[in-house]
Amino acid sequence: MVKSNQIVVIGASGFVARNLRKYLSEKNIKLISISRNDFKQFKNELKIVSKNYDEKIILPKIKNSDALIHLVGIGKQSITANYDMVNVEFTKHIVNLSKKAKINKFIFISGLGVSLNTSLGYFISKYRAEQLIVNSGLNYTIFRPSYIVGKNDLFTKYLKKQIKKGKIEIPGSGTYSIQPIYINDVVQILLQSTLQIKFKNKIIDLVGPDYITFEQYVKLFFKGTKTNIKKINLEDVYHTAITNSKSDFGVDDLNILIGNFKGNHNKLRKITEMKFQSIIELLKSGRLL
Ligand SMILES: NC(=O)c1ccc[n+]([C@@H]2O[C@H](COP(=O)([O-])OP(=O)(O)OC[C@H]3O[C@@H](n4cnc5c(N)ncnc54)[C@H](OP(=O)(O)O)[C@@H]3O)[C@@H](O)[C@H]2O)c1
């Protein structure tokens, strides 16, 4: 008898996790999903709610699962949640739990731009998390995404709100580029990587086929709407980000944007053998609106 696949997803109510859980559930895969707060369950899903991912609660339930997909992370710090606590120490806890639970496969989402030479606090925390995983002895795959686009991601929701206001502000020149990838492609890749040996112990850029300027992205998004696009001084945007924790762009959102990071899409296409959604075509189709 073929043993049915069982996948653990942590950070269950986040953007990627919600889309992934829905996809896996539709594929009839047995899911164990963990979050700090209550959430709505899908078919075939066991729900665990635990504020601190308490070993006593979690370990017995996730034992011998086929894979764990780690989707917990923050891209903005506060007094109560900093990069070291959430991106590094929490990952250490999950790696330890996964070893004890004899998880077959560990999947982590890092970030495009993470490298040994980085000087950015956010990337340093992701790099340290990657190293914990690489040195854990677990069978791993680490993905480094650019911006993951979907109907319900934070940035898309923000852009949609701007349509109602009739204006959108672009930080600085807008000539820096991004390499977005569609969430529907991401969830397929995550599932593939739990099943296929060719992903074993690899670090792979999670980037789409189009490398486009931020200005181009915004213009395509708002095409056909009555939204006024205005460029604003980068110093002013940074000043707001530094002084107001509720600013639309966080300091590291800006750092990442202006970093102009480009990933290796060909490598991703070769290993997945998938046909990818062009983000330019997606924007032109108006399907994100
Ligand atoms: N979306 C992108 O474009 C993008 C790009 C690059 C990298 N990434 C990485 O991909 C992963 C998933 O991204 P996402 O867009 O789905 O992020 P998200 O919507 O912000 O979800 C992240 C989840 O992490 C959990 N979390 C946050 N703080 C926590 C804490 N202190 N303790 C325990 N859990 C905590 C929360 O899950 P619960 O509320 O369920 O507890 C939250 O929903 C993250 O690691 C992110 O850094 C995303």
Short mmCIF file of C-alpha atoms and ligand atoms in Angstrom, two decimals:
data_model
loop_
_atom_site.label_atom_id
_atom_site.label_comp_id
_atom_site.label_asym_id
_atom_site.label_seq_id
_atom_site.Cartn_x
_atom_site.Cartn_y
_atom_site.Cartn_z
CA MET A 1 0.00 0.00 0.00
CA VAL A 2 1.29 3.49 -0.85
CA LYS A 3 1.57 5.62 2.26
CA SER A 4 -0.35 8.89 1.83
CA ASN A 5 1.71 12.05 1.99
CA GLN A 6 1.52 14.15 5.16
CA ILE A 7 2.77 17.73 5.09
CA VAL A 8 3.19 20.15 8.00
CA VAL A 9 2.73 23.87 7.25
CA ILE A 10 3.79 26.42 9.84
CA GLY A 11 2.73 30.06 9.92
CA ALA A 12 -0.62 28.78 8.61
CA SER A 13 -2.50 32.05 8.32
CA GLY A 14 0.11 33.92 6.30
CA PHE A 15 -0.32 34.78 2.61
CA VAL A 16 1.78 31.96 1.10
CA ALA A 17 0.51 29.46 3.67
CA ARG A 18 -3.19 30.15 2.99
CA ASN A 19 -2.71 29.64 -0.74
CA LEU A 20 -0.54 26.57 -0.23
CA ARG A 21 -2.91 24.90 2.24
CA LYS A 22 -5.84 25.41 -0.13
CA TYR A 23 -3.84 23.89 -3.00
CA LEU A 24 -2.62 20.90 -0.97
CA SER A 25 -6.09 20.29 0.42
CA GLU A 26 -7.52 20.26 -3.11
CA LYS A 27 -4.86 17.69 -4.01
CA ASN A 28 -6.14 15.50 -1.13
CA ILE A 29 -2.85 15.72 0.72
CA LYS A 30 -2.99 15.21 4.47
CA LEU A 31 -2.12 18.48 6.12
CA ILE A 32 -1.10 19.51 9.61
CA SER A 33 -1.21 23.28 9.87
CA ILE A 34 0.11 25.31 12.78
CA SER A 35 -0.53 28.92 13.69
CA ARG A 36 -0.40 31.15 16.75
CA ASN A 37 -4.06 32.00 16.29
CA ASP A 38 -7.27 30.24 15.33
CA PHE A 39 -7.91 29.80 11.59
CA LYS A 40 -10.41 28.18 9.25
CA GLN A 41 -9.59 24.59 8.34
CA PHE A 42 -9.56 23.06 4.88
CA LYS A 43 -10.51 19.50 3.95
CA ASN A 44 -7.93 16.89 5.11
CA GLU A 45 -6.40 19.36 7.52
CA LEU A 46 -5.49 18.96 11.17
CA LYS A 47 -5.35 22.32 12.94
CA ILE A 48 -2.91 23.14 15.73
CA VAL A 49 -3.03 26.48 17.50
CA SER A 50 -0.03 27.21 19.69
CA LYS A 51 1.35 30.61 20.65
CA ASN A 52 4.93 29.41 21.16
CA TYR A 53 4.93 26.25 19.06
CA ASP A 54 5.08 24.27 22.27
CA GLU A 55 7.01 21.01 21.82
CA LYS A 56 4.62 19.04 24.05
CA ILE A 57 1.66 19.94 21.85
CA ILE A 58 3.33 19.78 18.46
CA LEU A 59 5.88 16.96 18.53
CA PRO A 60 3.49 14.01 18.98
CA LYS A 61 1.28 15.28 16.16
CA ILE A 62 3.92 15.97 13.51
CA LYS A 63 6.07 12.85 14.12
CA ASN A 64 7.24 11.10 10.93
CA SER A 65 5.56 13.58 8.58
CA ASP A 66 6.88 13.55 5.03
CA ALA A 67 7.66 17.26 4.95
CA LEU A 68 7.53 20.48 6.92
CA ILE A 69 7.14 23.78 5.07
CA HIS A 70 8.38 26.68 7.19
CA LEU A 71 6.52 29.87 6.23
CA VAL A 72 7.06 31.90 9.38
CA GLY A 73 8.95 35.13 8.95
CA ILE A 74 8.86 38.90 9.37
CA GLY A 75 10.16 41.65 7.11
CA LYS A 76 9.64 44.51 9.52
CA GLN A 77 10.85 44.77 13.12
CA SER A 78 9.20 46.11 16.24
CA ILE A 79 9.97 46.21 19.95
CA THR A 80 8.07 42.93 20.43
CA ALA A 81 9.24 41.04 17.33
CA ASN A 82 12.71 41.46 15.89
CA TYR A 83 14.55 39.54 13.15
CA ASP A 84 16.72 37.64 15.57
CA MET A 85 13.72 36.34 17.57
CA VAL A 86 11.45 35.45 14.70
CA ASN A 87 13.64 34.70 11.68
CA VAL A 88 16.58 33.08 13.51
CA GLU A 89 15.64 31.78 16.98
CA PHE A 90 12.22 30.56 15.92
CA THR A 91 13.83 28.69 13.00
CA LYS A 92 16.26 27.08 15.47
CA HIS A 93 13.27 25.84 17.50
CA ILE A 94 11.55 24.43 14.39
CA VAL A 95 14.73 22.75 13.14
CA ASN A 96 15.13 21.04 16.54
CA LEU A 97 11.49 19.94 16.55
CA SER A 98 11.82 18.62 13.00
CA LYS A 99 14.87 16.56 13.91
CA LYS A 100 13.12 15.09 16.93
CA ALA A 101 10.03 14.39 14.83
CA LYS A 102 12.13 12.70 12.11
CA ILE A 103 10.67 14.90 9.37
CA ASN A 104 11.80 13.62 5.97
CA LYS A 105 12.03 16.97 4.22
CA PHE A 106 12.41 20.58 5.44
CA ILE A 107 11.43 23.48 3.19
CA PHE A 108 12.20 27.09 3.99
CA ILE A 109 11.42 30.40 2.32
CA SER A 110 14.34 32.77 2.59
CA GLY A 111 14.68 35.87 0.38
CA LEU A 112 16.25 36.95 -2.91
CA GLY A 113 19.36 38.94 -2.07
CA VAL A 114 20.39 36.76 0.86
CA SER A 115 24.11 36.04 0.65
CA LEU A 116 27.24 35.66 2.71
CA ASN A 117 28.21 39.24 1.87
CA THR A 118 24.97 40.97 2.76
CA SER A 119 24.96 43.91 5.17
CA LEU A 120 21.20 44.17 5.58
CA GLY A 121 19.76 43.07 8.94
CA TYR A 122 16.78 41.31 7.34
CA PHE A 123 18.99 39.33 4.94
CA ILE A 124 21.49 38.54 7.70
CA SER A 125 18.69 36.96 9.76
CA LYS A 126 17.49 34.93 6.76
CA TYR A 127 21.09 33.89 6.02
CA ARG A 128 21.56 32.72 9.59
CA ALA A 129 18.28 30.79 9.40
CA GLU A 130 19.46 29.18 6.13
CA GLN A 131 22.73 28.15 7.79
CA LEU A 132 20.88 26.54 10.72
CA ILE A 133 18.95 24.45 8.21
CA VAL A 134 21.94 23.62 5.96
CA ASN A 135 23.95 22.44 8.98
CA SER A 136 21.07 20.56 10.61
CA GLY A 137 21.53 17.27 8.77
CA LEU A 138 17.91 17.50 7.59
CA ASN A 139 17.09 16.96 3.92
CA TYR A 140 16.26 20.54 2.92
CA THR A 141 15.29 22.85 0.11
CA ILE A 142 15.63 26.60 0.57
CA PHE A 143 13.88 29.00 -1.78
CA ARG A 144 14.85 32.64 -2.20
CA PRO A 145 11.88 34.55 -3.59
CA SER A 146 11.60 37.99 -5.06
CA TYR A 147 8.09 39.34 -4.62
CA ILE A 148 5.33 36.65 -4.59
CA VAL A 149 2.23 37.99 -6.33
CA GLY A 150 -1.35 36.92 -5.78
CA LYS A 151 -4.82 38.36 -5.52
CA ASN A 152 -4.49 38.61 -1.76
CA ASP A 153 -0.85 39.45 -1.06
CA LEU A 154 -0.13 42.53 1.03
CA PHE A 155 1.28 44.68 -1.77
CA THR A 156 -1.55 43.86 -4.19
CA LYS A 157 -4.07 44.69 -1.47
CA TYR A 158 -2.27 48.00 -0.90
CA LEU A 159 -2.27 48.83 -4.63
CA LYS A 160 -5.98 48.03 -4.88
CA LYS A 161 -6.69 50.43 -2.02
CA GLN A 162 -4.87 53.18 -3.93
CA ILE A 163 -7.31 52.82 -6.84
CA LYS A 164 -10.09 53.97 -4.52
CA LYS A 165 -7.94 56.91 -3.40
CA GLY A 166 -7.16 57.73 -7.04
CA LYS A 167 -3.41 58.04 -6.50
CA ILE A 168 -0.28 55.98 -6.03
CA GLU A 169 3.13 57.20 -4.99
CA ILE A 170 6.30 55.57 -6.34
CA PRO A 171 9.34 55.82 -4.05
CA GLY A 172 12.16 57.63 -5.88
CA SER A 173 12.80 57.05 -9.59
CA GLY A 174 10.99 53.70 -9.81
CA THR A 175 13.74 52.46 -12.17
CA TYR A 176 14.90 49.70 -9.81
CA SER A 177 13.68 46.24 -10.82
CA ILE A 178 11.81 43.30 -9.30
CA GLN A 179 11.34 39.72 -10.52
CA PRO A 180 7.90 38.73 -9.25
CA ILE A 181 6.58 35.19 -9.26
CA TYR A 182 2.93 34.12 -9.27
CA ILE A 183 1.60 32.42 -6.13
CA ASN A 184 -0.08 29.65 -8.17
CA ASP A 185 3.36 28.70 -9.52
CA VAL A 186 4.90 28.93 -6.04
CA VAL A 187 2.47 26.47 -4.45
CA GLN A 188 3.11 23.92 -7.22
CA ILE A 189 6.87 24.28 -6.75
CA LEU A 190 6.57 23.84 -2.99
CA LEU A 191 4.66 20.59 -3.45
CA GLN A 192 7.13 19.33 -6.08
CA SER A 193 10.02 20.02 -3.75
CA THR A 194 8.46 17.85 -1.03
CA LEU A 195 8.24 14.91 -3.42
CA GLN A 196 11.23 14.97 -5.74
CA ILE A 197 14.79 13.99 -4.90
CA LYS A 198 16.29 16.52 -7.36
CA PHE A 199 15.45 19.32 -4.89
CA LYS A 200 17.47 17.68 -2.11
CA ASN A 201 19.81 20.06 -0.25
CA LYS A 202 19.49 22.88 -2.78
CA ILE A 203 19.14 26.64 -2.47
CA ILE A 204 17.08 27.95 -5.37
CA ASP A 205 15.96 31.45 -6.42
CA LEU A 206 12.16 31.62 -6.53
CA VAL A 207 11.74 34.16 -9.32
CA GLY A 208 9.48 34.64 -12.30
CA PRO A 209 10.35 35.03 -15.98
CA ASP A 210 10.02 38.85 -16.09
CA TYR A 211 12.51 41.26 -14.55
CA ILE A 212 10.71 44.60 -14.62
CA THR A 213 11.11 48.04 -13.15
CA PHE A 214 8.90 49.00 -10.26
CA GLU A 215 7.49 51.86 -12.31
CA GLN A 216 6.60 49.48 -15.16
CA TYR A 217 4.92 47.14 -12.65
CA VAL A 218 2.84 49.93 -11.14
CA LYS A 219 1.88 51.37 -14.53
CA LEU A 220 0.68 47.97 -15.74
CA PHE A 221 -1.24 47.36 -12.52
CA PHE A 222 -3.16 50.63 -12.82
CA LYS A 223 -3.71 50.54 -16.59
CA GLY A 224 -7.32 51.35 -17.38
CA THR A 225 -8.01 52.81 -13.91
CA LYS A 226 -8.16 56.49 -13.09
CA THR A 227 -5.17 56.42 -10.75
CA ASN A 228 -2.67 59.24 -10.73
CA ILE A 229 0.93 57.90 -10.50
CA LYS A 230 3.31 60.24 -8.74
CA LYS A 231 7.02 59.85 -7.96
CA ILE A 232 8.07 61.00 -4.54
CA ASN A 233 11.45 61.87 -3.15
CA LEU A 234 13.19 58.80 -1.79
CA GLU A 235 14.49 60.68 1.26
CA ASP A 236 10.91 61.55 2.19
CA VAL A 237 9.76 57.93 1.85
CA TYR A 238 12.67 56.70 3.98
CA HIS A 239 11.96 59.41 6.55
CA THR A 240 8.35 58.27 6.86
CA ALA A 241 9.47 54.62 7.05
CA ILE A 242 11.97 55.40 9.81
CA THR A 243 9.65 57.55 11.90
CA ASN A 244 6.28 55.86 11.40
CA SER A 245 5.92 52.14 12.05
CA LYS A 246 2.63 52.11 10.12
CA SER A 247 4.12 53.57 6.92
CA ASP A 248 3.11 51.90 3.64
CA PHE A 249 6.72 50.97 2.87
CA GLY A 250 8.91 49.70 5.70
CA VAL A 251 12.63 50.52 5.77
CA ASP A 252 13.55 47.04 4.58
CA ASP A 253 10.83 47.03 1.92
CA LEU A 254 12.63 50.03 0.46
CA ASN A 255 16.09 48.49 0.92
CA ILE A 256 14.97 45.35 -0.90
CA LEU A 257 13.31 47.27 -3.72
CA ILE A 258 16.27 49.50 -4.33
CA GLY A 259 18.62 46.51 -4.07
CA ASN A 260 17.68 45.56 -7.66
CA PHE A 261 18.08 41.85 -6.93
CA LYS A 262 17.96 39.50 -9.89
CA GLY A 263 17.57 35.73 -9.59
CA ASN A 264 18.23 32.75 -11.83
CA HIS A 265 14.85 31.94 -13.40
CA ASN A 266 16.35 29.46 -15.90
CA LYS A 267 17.63 27.24 -13.10
CA LEU A 268 14.16 27.21 -11.53
CA ARG A 269 12.50 26.44 -14.88
CA LYS A 270 14.91 23.58 -15.56
CA ILE A 271 14.51 21.91 -12.19
CA THR A 272 10.71 22.27 -12.06
CA GLU A 273 10.05 21.67 -15.78
CA MET A 274 7.09 24.02 -15.39
CA LYS A 275 5.65 26.69 -17.62
CA PHE A 276 5.54 29.91 -15.62
CA GLN A 277 2.97 32.67 -15.53
CA SER A 278 4.39 35.88 -16.99
CA ILE A 279 3.69 38.64 -14.50
CA ILE A 280 3.52 41.19 -17.31
CA GLU A 281 0.74 39.13 -18.92
CA LEU A 282 -0.96 38.68 -15.55
CA LEU A 283 -0.97 42.44 -14.97
CA LYS A 284 -2.21 43.11 -18.51
CA SER A 285 -5.08 40.65 -18.00
CA GLY A 286 -6.38 42.65 -15.03
CA ARG A 287 -6.79 39.41 -13.05
CA LEU A 288 -5.18 40.91 -9.96
CA LEU A 289 -7.73 43.71 -9.68
N1 LIG B 1 5.42 37.17 0.15
C1 LIG B 1 6.58 37.49 -0.42
O1 LIG B 1 6.63 38.20 -1.44
C2 LIG B 1 7.87 37.00 0.17
C3 LIG B 1 9.08 37.37 -0.42
C4 LIG B 1 10.27 36.92 0.13
C5 LIG B 1 10.26 36.09 1.24
N2 LIG B 1 9.06 35.75 1.81
C6 LIG B 1 9.07 34.87 2.99
O2 LIG B 1 8.13 33.84 2.82
C7 LIG B 1 7.54 33.49 4.07
C8 LIG B 1 6.02 33.58 3.94
O3 LIG B 1 5.69 34.87 3.47
P1 LIG B 1 4.22 35.46 3.54
O4 LIG B 1 4.13 36.51 2.50
O5 LIG B 1 3.22 34.39 3.57
O6 LIG B 1 4.28 36.19 4.95
P2 LIG B 1 3.08 36.56 5.96
O7 LIG B 1 1.79 36.65 5.25
O8 LIG B 1 3.55 37.76 6.71
O9 LIG B 1 3.05 35.30 6.92
C9 LIG B 1 4.06 35.01 7.81
C10 LIG B 1 3.50 34.25 8.97
O10 LIG B 1 4.53 34.07 9.95
C11 LIG B 1 3.91 33.85 11.19
N3 LIG B 1 4.60 34.66 12.22
C12 LIG B 1 4.90 35.97 12.17
N4 LIG B 1 5.51 36.34 13.32
C13 LIG B 1 5.60 35.23 14.08
C14 LIG B 1 6.13 34.95 15.38
N5 LIG B 1 6.66 35.90 16.14
N6 LIG B 1 6.05 33.68 15.84
C15 LIG B 1 5.49 32.69 15.11
N7 LIG B 1 4.95 32.91 13.88
C16 LIG B 1 5.03 34.15 13.38
C17 LIG B 1 2.44 34.27 11.09
O11 LIG B 1 1.66 33.09 11.06
P3 LIG B 1 0.38 32.90 12.03
O12 LIG B 1 -0.30 34.23 12.06
O13 LIG B 1 -0.40 31.83 11.36
O14 LIG B 1 0.91 32.48 13.36
C18 LIG B 1 2.38 34.95 9.74
O15 LIG B 1 1.15 34.83 9.14
C19 LIG B 1 8.13 34.45 5.10
O16 LIG B 1 9.22 33.84 5.73
C20 LIG B 1 8.64 35.61 4.25
O17 LIG B 1 9.75 36.26 4.84
C21 LIG B 1 7.88 36.19 1.30
#
